[in-house]
Amino acid sequence: GKQLQISLKYSRKKTEDLLSILEEAEGGFDQFTRSYRSFGVHRQSDNSLFFKEWAPAAEALFLTGEFNNWNKFSHPYTKKEFGKWELIVPPKHDNSPAVGHNTKLKVLVHTKDGERLYRISPWAKYVTREEKSVIYDWVHWDPPQLYSHIHPRPKKPTSLRIYEAHVGIASPEPKIASYTNFTHNVLPRIKDLGYNCIQLMAIMEHAYYASFGYQITSFFAASSRYGTPEELKQLIDVAHSMGIVVLLDVVHSHASKNTEDGLNRFDGSDSCFFHSPPRGEHLMWDSRLFNYSSWEVLRFLLSNLRWWMEEYRFDGFRFDGVTSMLYHHHGIGTGFSGDYSEYFGLQVDEDSLVYLMLANHILHTLYPDCITVAEDVSGMPALCRRVEEGGLGFDYRLAMAIPDKWIQILKEFKDEDWNMGNIVHTLTNRRYGEKCIAYAESHDQALVGDKTLAFWLMDKEMYTNMSTLIPMSSITDRGMQLHKMIRLLTHGLGGEGYLNFMGNEFGHPEWLDFPREGNNQSYHYARRQFNLLDTDHLRYRQLYAFDRDMNRTEDKYGWLAAPPAFISAKHEGDKVIVFDRANVLFIFNFHPDKSFQDYRVGVEAPGKYKIKLDSDEVLYGGHGRLDHNTEFFTEPTPFNGRCNSVMVNNFPRDTFDSSKVVLLNVSES
């Protein structure tokens, strides 16, 4: 651990040095991170347009577009120092701007080798694609009516319950759904389900839809395939009105290789925003890697974070691909055991470490309620400690081992062979003082080639046996019960936040697959079948109701915001797990067919307990075997490391049934 402290101290020192250089050279980080106000294109008060780019390797730069009938040379930029280029285009005779709203532009780059390259400004705020075209166009976005936000940002939730969503697939129709569809049809569901945070995927513009939004071409442009920037602003504003915060899935770990509508070779060189190859290429992702030691790259990326916070009013970010950023090996072909030697030394990329520290420091200084989440598989220590303490400054990390564990168990073991201790270990194995977001499945688990948890559990029975009008088959019965139990166990034990990928709350039957050559450009799997919920007699509604009540129960008792649970039992023979957290007692019986009489469980807080959530309720597709009026009184008999215990025996038929979970709360006396 000593080496690690030295290495983090060194990075913190570099971060502090950078901040003080920013003060001197750029008038502080507030100015520096608002560089989107000068780069790209801006209409001045007199309606002239000011254009500015950074293209260090270019020989000359010209602006061309519909406004000058695509004349290549009539509008040259003037070269400034440090590779900057500027151009002022005066207004027309009638004093209107020379470039109209919604018209196309391009930057023409002349290279030192005499090449002429057509490019999109890296700072472009809106890009679109014609029906038949492959390449995106830079479109000047300057509407007469800009959307103005009405609702204030909600306060940062103490318990984070995240609904991970993708706008394009958010409807049952086989097409790309819109921001407006999401606002009207999906937001009310998210609110009803009790999620207080949305993580929006695939918003930053990406030319290839099937990349799921992970190959970014235009970093400042909200994807036009779902609608206009103003419609996205409205979506976020309406979410705020419901008390829901919105995080952007931000991809600063790499960029698309596209040249004509991406950042690659913007100025004709193989570096510019990136390291020269081989360091500047990610072999597995076939994409380009940023040079985080470059002043202008820091300007671009930090301003990009600021842009999404200011212009669209996002409330924070889920940083994609942090593992790839942190290490020169990008996590390719390396496992992480948790040994400290893996997290320092030459394999750690100092520059990206410093970039992440800077980003978190600046975001949290300017926006104290900002939430940042890291997607990191390596388990880098101090990832979620404050920058002042020498940490990287993230609020949360994704607990990526948990969904992997569930899939592994469902793939490899029969129910009766599940190992309770092993499950509990995976759910509780996290660094103390660093917050985790637990999830049973995210978009990763739903992608083509894998299956959703519901499908792992019930498979093709979901096509034939989800109707309440026919008796439940044993597979559907067991699958439904386990689906609920897996989610609640993960919710209660796995972290300080919880995440669900859209559709999975009601056991979405199928995987996700975007239109691509391999499937004849089909939208069949690139949608979410919310229509299944609107059919009264389908069991999807029962899973939905359980997810809703699970979140609402957490909202009431706040276990995510409480210290980690105390596990008093993980009994292999009985397949029972018992723990308490935030004065709530969780009792799980994972046994496929064994019920128990007079079952004693340990509990800390003395008093009278009542059932607050029961997966066996008929409403949730259970068998309704419990009497919810029952009161359970603790006895001062210590048990399994707890000061008190309670006998779970006065259930009807004197049994605590198999495949169910019961959540008891000490009643408010």
XYZ file of C-alpha atoms in Angstrom:
669
model
C 0.000 0.000 0.000
C 2.993 2.343 0.566
C 3.856 2.487 -3.160
C 0.246 3.243 -3.933
C 0.184 6.187 -1.506
C 3.345 7.560 -3.089
C 1.920 7.135 -6.586
C -1.424 8.787 -5.675
C 0.402 11.604 -3.830
C 2.460 12.197 -6.959
C -0.675 12.346 -9.129
C -2.338 14.717 -6.679
C 0.729 16.961 -6.786
C 0.565 16.957 -10.611
C -3.146 17.791 -10.437
C -2.480 20.697 -8.052
C 0.319 21.964 -10.321
C -1.997 21.873 -13.329
C -4.666 23.799 -11.439
C -2.202 26.548 -10.596
C -0.950 26.741 -14.197
C -4.604 27.070 -15.217
C -4.917 30.041 -12.867
C -1.958 31.783 -14.519
C -2.429 30.868 -18.171
C -6.206 30.687 -18.533
C -7.611 32.793 -15.700
C -8.618 29.696 -13.717
C -10.496 26.500 -14.467
C -13.867 28.232 -14.656
C -12.803 30.073 -17.831
C -10.768 27.197 -19.222
C -13.631 24.690 -18.941
C -16.009 27.038 -20.740
C -13.908 27.047 -23.883
C -17.022 25.914 -25.793
C -17.983 29.608 -25.591
C -15.144 30.555 -27.944
C -14.321 27.398 -29.978
C -16.515 26.180 -32.819
C -18.975 28.834 -34.005
C -20.611 31.696 -32.079
C -23.022 34.421 -33.060
C -21.854 37.793 -31.699
C -24.201 40.597 -30.571
C -23.927 42.296 -34.001
C -24.892 38.993 -35.725
C -21.405 38.424 -37.082
C -20.153 34.866 -36.587
C -16.918 34.011 -34.826
C -15.229 30.691 -35.721
C -12.279 29.166 -33.865
C -10.439 25.837 -34.139
C -7.291 24.123 -32.921
C -5.482 22.379 -35.791
C -1.748 22.479 -35.034
C -0.579 20.428 -38.047
C -2.724 22.209 -40.674
C -1.194 24.427 -43.367
C -4.409 26.404 -43.878
C -8.074 26.267 -42.806
C -11.151 27.383 -44.763
C -14.836 27.482 -43.935
C -17.250 26.246 -46.549
C -20.955 25.455 -46.564
C -24.389 26.177 -47.953
C -23.926 29.857 -47.012
C -21.181 30.358 -49.644
C -22.355 27.706 -52.115
C -19.566 25.403 -50.916
C -16.869 27.792 -52.168
C -13.640 26.190 -51.002
C -11.446 29.255 -50.551
C -13.629 32.330 -50.034
C -13.484 32.126 -46.207
C -9.945 31.425 -44.946
C -9.215 31.238 -41.208
C -6.367 33.367 -39.820
C -3.537 31.509 -38.125
C -2.962 32.407 -34.447
C -0.355 31.103 -31.977
C -0.393 27.594 -30.440
C -2.063 26.010 -33.480
C -5.250 28.084 -33.195
C -7.223 29.405 -36.174
C -9.874 32.154 -36.180
C -12.375 33.605 -38.646
C -15.035 36.301 -38.440
C -17.923 36.191 -40.930
C -19.820 39.532 -41.018
C -23.649 39.571 -41.175
C -25.556 39.804 -44.476
C -26.815 43.162 -45.904
C -30.104 42.775 -44.025
C -28.066 42.282 -40.819
C -29.089 38.619 -40.440
C -26.325 36.072 -39.718
C -24.448 34.876 -42.826
C -24.951 31.245 -41.810
C -28.599 30.404 -41.176
C -30.001 28.046 -38.559
C -30.078 24.396 -39.729
C -27.679 24.892 -42.661
C -24.626 22.749 -43.390
C -20.984 23.676 -42.821
C -17.577 22.063 -43.190
C -14.034 22.942 -42.270
C -11.639 22.455 -45.164
C -8.172 21.532 -43.906
C -5.119 21.949 -46.097
C -2.293 19.731 -44.904
C 1.425 20.288 -45.281
C 1.426 17.459 -47.871
C -1.098 19.342 -49.979
C -4.111 17.169 -49.086
C -7.543 18.780 -48.847
C -9.662 17.269 -46.071
C -13.299 17.998 -45.298
C -13.904 17.996 -41.569
C -16.586 18.644 -38.944
C -15.644 21.036 -36.144
C -14.770 19.019 -33.015
C -16.956 21.539 -31.153
C -20.005 21.054 -33.416
C -23.205 21.207 -31.354
C -25.437 19.410 -33.837
C -24.752 16.917 -36.610
C -27.258 15.028 -38.754
C -27.222 12.404 -41.434
C -29.231 12.252 -44.635
C -31.215 9.067 -45.224
C -28.874 7.537 -47.833
C -25.627 9.005 -46.549
C -22.934 7.273 -44.493
C -21.297 10.455 -43.240
C -22.724 12.891 -40.706
C -23.045 16.591 -41.598
C -22.198 19.530 -39.376
C -25.397 21.567 -39.071
C -25.399 25.080 -37.635
C -27.753 25.027 -34.628
C -29.070 28.509 -33.814
C -32.859 28.199 -33.431
C -35.059 31.298 -32.996
C -36.486 29.731 -29.789
C -33.968 28.177 -27.412
C -35.429 25.885 -24.748
C -35.184 27.444 -21.306
C -35.219 25.195 -18.253
C -38.057 25.880 -15.821
C -37.344 23.420 -13.027
C -34.426 23.581 -10.592
C -32.106 20.598 -10.295
C -33.295 18.201 -7.579
C -31.050 17.723 -4.552
C -28.535 14.910 -4.721
C -30.345 11.754 -3.524
C -28.984 10.101 -0.371
C -29.948 6.686 -1.750
C -29.174 6.451 -5.450
C -31.600 4.252 -7.416
C -30.547 4.396 -11.066
C -32.621 3.552 -14.118
C -30.162 2.961 -16.961
C -31.864 3.850 -20.229
C -31.314 4.207 -23.964
C -33.651 6.652 -25.710
C -33.549 4.956 -29.116
C -34.814 1.573 -27.922
C -37.324 2.976 -25.433
C -40.467 1.983 -27.303
C -42.001 -1.314 -28.479
C -41.951 -0.141 -32.106
C -39.217 -1.421 -34.428
C -37.649 2.007 -35.044
C -35.443 4.588 -33.350
C -37.566 6.145 -30.609
C -37.380 9.866 -29.829
C -36.515 12.128 -26.890
C -40.176 13.177 -26.897
C -41.369 9.568 -26.670
C -39.078 9.124 -23.683
C -40.385 12.279 -21.994
C -44.048 11.332 -22.418
C -44.000 7.546 -22.167
C -40.953 6.454 -20.196
C -40.375 9.152 -17.566
C -43.757 8.509 -15.868
C -42.881 4.795 -15.577
C -39.468 5.573 -14.068
C -41.118 7.896 -11.559
C -43.766 5.288 -10.710
C -41.072 2.626 -10.199
C -39.359 4.757 -7.555
C -36.053 5.379 -9.336
C -34.589 8.803 -8.510
C -31.831 8.856 -11.116
C -31.629 8.103 -14.834
C -28.394 7.167 -16.565
C -28.804 8.022 -20.239
C -26.769 5.994 -22.689
C -25.752 6.783 -26.262
C -26.489 10.518 -26.141
C -23.097 11.786 -27.353
C -23.224 11.556 -31.146
C -21.956 8.312 -32.639
C -22.075 7.512 -36.344
C -22.585 3.779 -35.837
C -25.858 3.063 -34.006
C -24.849 -0.523 -33.233
C -21.852 0.696 -31.187
C -24.465 1.326 -28.460
C -23.098 4.854 -28.254
C -19.534 3.874 -27.384
C -17.748 5.090 -30.533
C -18.170 8.855 -30.256
C -17.778 11.041 -33.322
C -19.074 14.436 -32.093
C -18.492 15.036 -28.376
C -20.563 18.231 -28.049
C -23.529 17.055 -30.130
C -26.523 15.294 -28.580
C -27.481 12.531 -30.986
C -29.818 13.872 -33.657
C -31.276 10.438 -34.400
C -33.651 10.908 -31.433
C -34.576 14.552 -32.130
C -33.260 18.052 -31.479
C -31.093 19.451 -28.682
C -34.119 21.379 -27.421
C -36.111 18.138 -27.061
C -33.354 16.583 -24.952
C -33.304 19.698 -22.755
C -37.030 19.303 -22.254
C -36.610 15.621 -21.332
C -34.121 16.553 -18.588
C -36.271 19.446 -17.393
C -39.329 17.193 -17.057
C -37.239 14.588 -15.190
C -36.165 17.360 -12.800
C -39.799 18.318 -12.266
C -40.349 14.718 -11.063
C -37.429 14.962 -8.627
C -35.255 12.708 -10.788
C -31.589 13.501 -11.466
C -30.094 12.612 -14.858
C -26.580 11.312 -15.484
C -24.884 11.254 -18.861
C -22.964 8.164 -19.911
C -19.791 10.028 -20.901
C -17.154 8.374 -23.103
C -13.785 10.052 -22.603
C -11.817 6.815 -22.666
C -11.507 6.691 -26.455
C -12.975 8.074 -29.704
C -14.223 6.746 -33.019
C -11.647 6.229 -35.770
C -13.869 8.068 -38.268
C -12.079 10.940 -39.961
C -14.757 12.722 -42.001
C -17.242 12.947 -39.145
C -15.017 12.169 -36.143
C -11.965 13.671 -34.407
C -9.448 11.331 -35.995
C -6.827 13.106 -38.168
C -8.744 16.382 -37.763
C -5.717 18.420 -38.814
C -4.345 15.734 -41.147
C -1.826 14.403 -38.608
C -2.153 11.057 -36.830
C -1.949 12.778 -33.458
C -3.762 16.113 -32.794
C -6.228 15.029 -30.055
C -4.620 11.600 -29.725
C -1.293 9.950 -29.045
C 0.453 8.859 -32.235
C 0.187 5.108 -32.857
C 0.802 2.613 -31.357
C 0.021 4.340 -28.039
C -2.898 6.221 -29.559
C -4.776 3.154 -30.751
C -6.953 0.721 -28.794
C -6.542 -2.617 -30.519
C -9.621 -4.322 -29.118
C -11.993 -1.398 -29.602
C -10.465 -0.301 -32.930
C -10.573 3.307 -31.756
C -8.288 6.255 -30.958
C -6.898 7.127 -27.503
C -6.654 10.687 -26.187
C -3.388 12.339 -25.245
C -4.342 13.472 -21.727
C -1.020 15.256 -21.280
C -1.931 17.755 -24.027
C -3.189 21.140 -22.848
C -5.707 21.393 -25.679
C -7.049 17.880 -25.066
C -7.632 18.822 -21.422
C -9.392 21.976 -22.617
C -11.574 19.942 -24.977
C -12.560 17.164 -22.548
C -13.043 19.298 -19.430
C -15.087 21.813 -21.422
C -17.094 18.883 -22.741
C -18.118 17.874 -19.191
C -18.968 21.481 -18.422
C -21.045 21.794 -21.614
C -23.321 18.877 -20.709
C -23.775 20.266 -17.184
C -24.462 23.845 -18.308
C -26.235 23.555 -21.638
C -28.335 20.452 -20.975
C -28.405 20.565 -17.170
C -27.275 16.981 -16.635
C -26.579 16.268 -12.953
C -23.426 14.224 -13.365
C -21.740 11.447 -15.310
C -21.103 7.758 -15.527
C -17.554 7.602 -16.908
C -17.209 4.770 -19.378
C -14.091 2.624 -19.756
C -12.161 3.933 -16.737
C -10.104 0.722 -16.566
C -8.894 1.316 -20.120
C -7.852 4.854 -19.161
C -6.017 3.951 -15.966
C -3.557 1.442 -17.388
C -1.263 1.403 -20.393
C -2.370 -2.208 -20.980
C -6.032 -0.967 -20.930
C -6.984 -4.045 -18.937
C -6.468 -6.224 -22.035
C -5.329 -9.709 -21.079
C -4.870 -8.893 -17.396
C -6.831 -10.086 -14.421
C -7.001 -8.089 -11.206
C -6.676 -9.968 -7.930
C -6.766 -6.898 -5.691
C -3.018 -6.971 -4.989
C -1.765 -3.399 -4.521
C 1.153 -3.928 -6.918
C -1.361 -4.037 -9.787
C -2.467 -0.456 -9.156
C 0.813 1.446 -9.301
C 4.079 1.358 -11.164
C 4.757 1.682 -14.844
C 1.516 0.114 -16.035
C -0.541 2.987 -14.595
C -1.156 5.834 -17.035
C -0.246 8.874 -14.965
C -1.755 11.334 -17.473
C -5.240 9.816 -17.427
C -5.122 9.471 -13.647
C -4.452 13.204 -13.437
C -7.186 13.938 -16.000
C -9.768 12.041 -13.911
C -8.625 13.792 -10.721
C -8.912 17.173 -12.459
C -12.332 16.354 -13.889
C -13.731 15.237 -10.530
C -12.157 18.134 -8.641
C -13.523 20.730 -11.068
C -17.007 19.167 -11.310
C -17.424 18.843 -7.549
C -16.079 22.340 -6.911
C -18.417 24.000 -9.415
C -21.386 21.711 -8.743
C -21.327 20.383 -5.163
C -24.301 18.088 -5.913
C -22.724 16.604 -9.045
C -22.607 12.775 -9.100
C -19.778 10.895 -10.823
C -19.715 7.126 -11.278
C -16.733 5.116 -12.524
C -16.982 2.007 -14.654
C -13.848 0.214 -13.493
C -13.297 -3.545 -13.380
C -9.847 -3.356 -11.831
C -10.858 -2.242 -8.352
C -8.357 0.631 -8.275
C -8.054 1.712 -4.613
C -8.988 5.311 -3.696
C -11.035 5.606 -6.909
C -13.925 6.892 -4.781
C -12.012 8.973 -2.264
C -11.872 12.755 -2.538
C -9.070 14.329 -4.582
C -7.951 16.262 -1.482
C -7.268 12.874 0.167
C -5.247 11.728 -2.837
C -8.157 9.808 -4.341
C -9.543 10.039 -7.862
C -12.652 11.820 -6.640
C -15.509 9.629 -7.942
C -18.684 9.384 -5.854
C -19.405 5.775 -6.798
C -17.978 2.845 -8.689
C -20.027 0.174 -10.462
C -19.884 -3.181 -8.644
C -19.128 -5.046 -11.852
C -18.393 -8.397 -10.186
C -22.003 -8.814 -8.997
C -23.808 -9.308 -12.345
C -20.949 -11.531 -13.518
C -21.474 -13.685 -10.430
C -25.238 -14.035 -11.025
C -24.737 -15.020 -14.667
C -22.005 -17.498 -13.684
C -24.263 -19.108 -11.047
C -27.221 -19.360 -13.431
C -25.002 -20.825 -16.166
C -23.110 -23.325 -14.051
C -25.218 -24.440 -11.096
C -28.549 -26.043 -10.332
C -30.546 -24.113 -7.677
C -29.895 -26.693 -4.986
C -26.125 -26.292 -5.489
C -25.985 -22.529 -5.032
C -23.324 -21.505 -2.531
C -24.771 -18.926 -0.106
C -21.371 -17.923 1.304
C -19.945 -17.352 -2.141
C -22.919 -15.171 -3.185
C -22.739 -13.121 0.024
C -18.969 -12.699 -0.388
C -19.347 -11.281 -3.895
C -22.125 -8.926 -2.773
C -20.169 -7.575 0.204
C -16.597 -7.618 -1.136
C -15.959 -3.884 -1.520
C -13.451 -1.370 -0.194
C -14.666 0.241 2.997
C -15.490 3.919 2.580
C -15.788 3.711 -1.200
C -19.373 3.652 -2.435
C -20.544 1.020 -4.883
C -23.519 0.786 -7.194
C -24.875 -2.737 -7.135
C -26.810 -4.276 -9.996
C -27.990 -7.708 -11.019
C -27.861 -6.815 -14.725
C -27.024 -3.703 -16.738
C -27.061 -3.215 -20.508
C -23.907 -5.394 -20.707
C -25.783 -8.495 -19.566
C -28.627 -7.873 -22.010
C -26.549 -7.622 -25.187
C -26.810 -10.122 -28.012
C -24.916 -13.302 -27.223
C -25.900 -13.135 -23.560
C -29.369 -13.324 -22.025
C -31.308 -11.241 -19.522
C -31.637 -12.790 -16.056
C -35.294 -13.500 -16.745
C -34.309 -15.444 -19.850
C -31.567 -17.358 -18.011
C -34.197 -18.326 -15.439
C -37.215 -19.097 -17.623
C -35.968 -19.216 -21.211
C -38.552 -20.127 -23.856
C -41.247 -20.609 -21.192
C -41.502 -16.817 -21.269
C -43.183 -17.072 -24.658
C -45.818 -19.544 -23.521
C -46.192 -19.449 -19.760
C -46.384 -15.816 -18.641
C -50.188 -15.640 -18.637
C -52.054 -15.536 -15.328
C -54.979 -17.271 -17.052
C -53.139 -20.593 -16.961
C -51.450 -22.304 -13.975
C -47.773 -21.432 -13.522
C -45.364 -24.058 -14.744
C -42.692 -25.063 -12.218
C -40.034 -23.313 -14.324
C -41.977 -20.038 -14.488
C -42.793 -20.247 -10.792
C -39.178 -20.798 -9.737
C -37.913 -18.249 -12.283
C -40.299 -15.534 -11.095
C -39.423 -16.107 -7.425
C -35.652 -16.114 -8.071
C -35.854 -13.029 -10.291
C -37.354 -11.072 -7.377
C -34.997 -12.558 -4.785
C -31.847 -11.923 -6.831
C -32.834 -8.281 -7.307
C -33.710 -7.637 -3.676
C -30.612 -9.431 -2.370
C -28.480 -7.279 -4.686
C -30.405 -4.133 -3.678
C -30.108 -4.810 0.055
C -26.579 -6.153 0.301
C -24.559 -5.120 -2.731
C -23.836 -1.416 -2.408
C -24.701 2.181 -1.627
C -26.626 2.613 -4.865
C -28.670 0.316 -7.110
C -28.959 0.159 -10.888
C -31.453 -1.452 -13.251
C -31.351 -1.480 -17.043
C -34.627 -0.469 -18.632
C -37.105 -3.250 -19.224
C -35.340 -5.626 -16.856
C -37.494 -4.424 -13.952
C -40.342 -6.443 -15.463
C -38.226 -9.356 -16.656
C -37.737 -8.247 -20.246
C -37.713 -11.450 -22.248
C -35.157 -10.855 -24.958
C -31.633 -9.661 -25.501
C -30.643 -6.401 -27.149
C -29.343 -6.304 -30.673
C -29.002 -3.203 -32.799
C -29.638 -3.094 -36.537
C -26.453 -4.184 -38.334
C -25.331 -6.150 -41.382
C -25.403 -9.453 -39.500
C -29.149 -9.190 -38.818
C -30.320 -7.452 -42.019
C -30.528 -4.082 -40.250
C -33.385 -5.385 -38.093
C -34.928 -3.397 -35.248
C -36.620 -6.501 -33.852
C -34.382 -6.635 -30.772
C -33.512 -2.916 -30.628
C -36.626 -2.000 -28.683
C -38.234 -2.535 -25.275
C -41.600 -4.226 -25.071
C -43.351 -1.933 -22.604
C -46.573 -3.153 -24.247
C -46.179 -6.376 -22.215
C -47.024 -4.327 -19.112
C -50.236 -3.020 -20.563
C -51.672 -6.502 -20.940
C -53.541 -7.196 -17.698
C -53.097 -10.926 -17.609
C -49.334 -11.142 -18.179
C -46.987 -11.857 -15.288
C -44.557 -9.101 -16.346
C -46.803 -6.747 -14.380
C -46.167 -8.765 -11.234
C -42.395 -8.426 -11.592
C -42.852 -4.707 -12.319
C -44.938 -4.278 -9.154
C -42.257 -5.994 -7.071
C -39.506 -3.763 -8.493
C -41.627 -0.697 -7.770
C -42.362 -1.729 -4.183
C -38.742 -2.717 -3.570
C -37.629 0.812 -4.521
C -40.430 2.458 -2.556
C -39.577 0.380 0.507
C -35.926 1.437 0.221
C -37.074 5.031 -0.117
C -38.878 4.668 3.195
C -36.106 2.930 5.185
C -32.958 4.078 3.356
C -30.786 0.980 3.527
C -28.629 2.111 0.577
C -27.559 5.177 2.567
C -26.918 3.079 5.699
C -23.638 1.380 6.673
C -23.095 -2.099 5.164
C -25.355 -4.891 6.384
C -24.560 -7.297 9.193
C -24.958 -10.840 7.886
C -26.093 -13.112 10.695
C -26.755 -16.233 8.623
C -25.653 -17.792 5.353
C -26.723 -21.385 5.841
C -25.641 -23.765 3.097
C -27.954 -26.648 4.007
C -31.038 -24.490 4.485
C -30.069 -22.123 1.642
C -31.025 -19.250 3.930
C -29.449 -15.784 4.082
C -30.336 -13.382 6.913
C -29.001 -9.868 7.434
C -30.063 -6.564 8.899
C -29.352 -3.094 7.604
C -30.947 0.249 8.536
C -33.221 -1.482 11.094
C -34.649 -3.672 8.357
C -34.385 -7.448 8.701
C -33.966 -9.372 5.435
C -34.720 -13.111 5.398
C -34.144 -15.099 2.185
C -34.973 -18.763 1.696
C -33.364 -19.827 -1.592
C -34.197 -23.497 -1.040
C -36.097 -24.905 -4.049
C -38.484 -27.022 -1.957
C -37.737 -26.840 1.757
C -39.889 -24.856 4.187
C -38.932 -24.328 7.820
C -40.804 -24.363 11.114
C -39.757 -22.288 14.132
C -36.802 -20.652 12.419
C -34.740 -18.432 14.731
C -32.969 -15.423 13.228
C -30.637 -12.936 14.879
C -31.434 -9.231 14.913
C -29.872 -6.172 16.537
C -32.716 -3.734 17.298
C -35.170 -5.063 19.896
C -38.905 -4.580 19.517
C -41.855 -5.617 17.418
C -41.327 -6.450 13.734
C -43.840 -6.411 10.904
C -43.700 -7.627 7.298
C -43.017 -4.719 4.933
C -42.192 -6.539 1.707
C -42.898 -10.137 0.835
C -42.028 -11.653 -2.524
C -44.709 -14.283 -1.982
C -47.587 -11.801 -2.279
C -50.091 -12.676 -5.008
C -49.637 -9.157 -6.411
C -46.018 -10.130 -7.245
C -46.856 -13.541 -8.704
C -46.323 -15.293 -5.377
C -48.587 -17.734 -3.536
C -49.810 -15.444 -0.750
C -48.793 -17.795 2.040
C -48.069 -15.153 4.679
C -50.355 -13.246 7.015
C -49.227 -9.622 6.965
C -50.986 -8.818 10.229
C -48.559 -11.034 12.116
C -46.311 -9.258 14.628
C -42.928 -10.693 15.537
C -41.505 -9.879 18.968
C -37.788 -10.101 19.657
C -36.389 -12.074 22.594
C -33.218 -10.977 24.414
C -31.580 -14.233 23.311
C -28.314 -13.487 21.451
C -28.050 -15.426 18.174
C -25.541 -15.523 15.309
C -23.646 -12.470 16.547
C -26.727 -10.335 17.164
C -27.932 -9.163 20.598
C -31.515 -10.296 20.057
C -33.379 -12.850 18.027
C -36.824 -13.471 16.678
C -38.624 -16.727 16.004
C -40.059 -16.785 12.506
C -42.702 -19.334 13.378
C -46.130 -17.789 13.458
C -46.538 -17.773 9.723
C -49.656 -19.671 8.650
C -48.997 -23.428 8.519
C -46.076 -22.663 10.865
C -43.613 -22.573 8.016
C -41.237 -20.151 6.425
C -41.623 -21.175 2.797
C -39.017 -21.910 0.169
C -38.152 -19.499 -2.661
C -39.194 -16.274 -1.088
C -37.855 -13.275 0.697
C -39.459 -11.463 3.593
C -38.452 -8.038 4.702
C -39.380 -7.089 8.262
C -39.107 -3.673 9.822
C -39.051 -2.836 13.496
C -42.360 -1.047 13.831
C -42.502 2.649 14.552
C -43.599 2.662 18.172
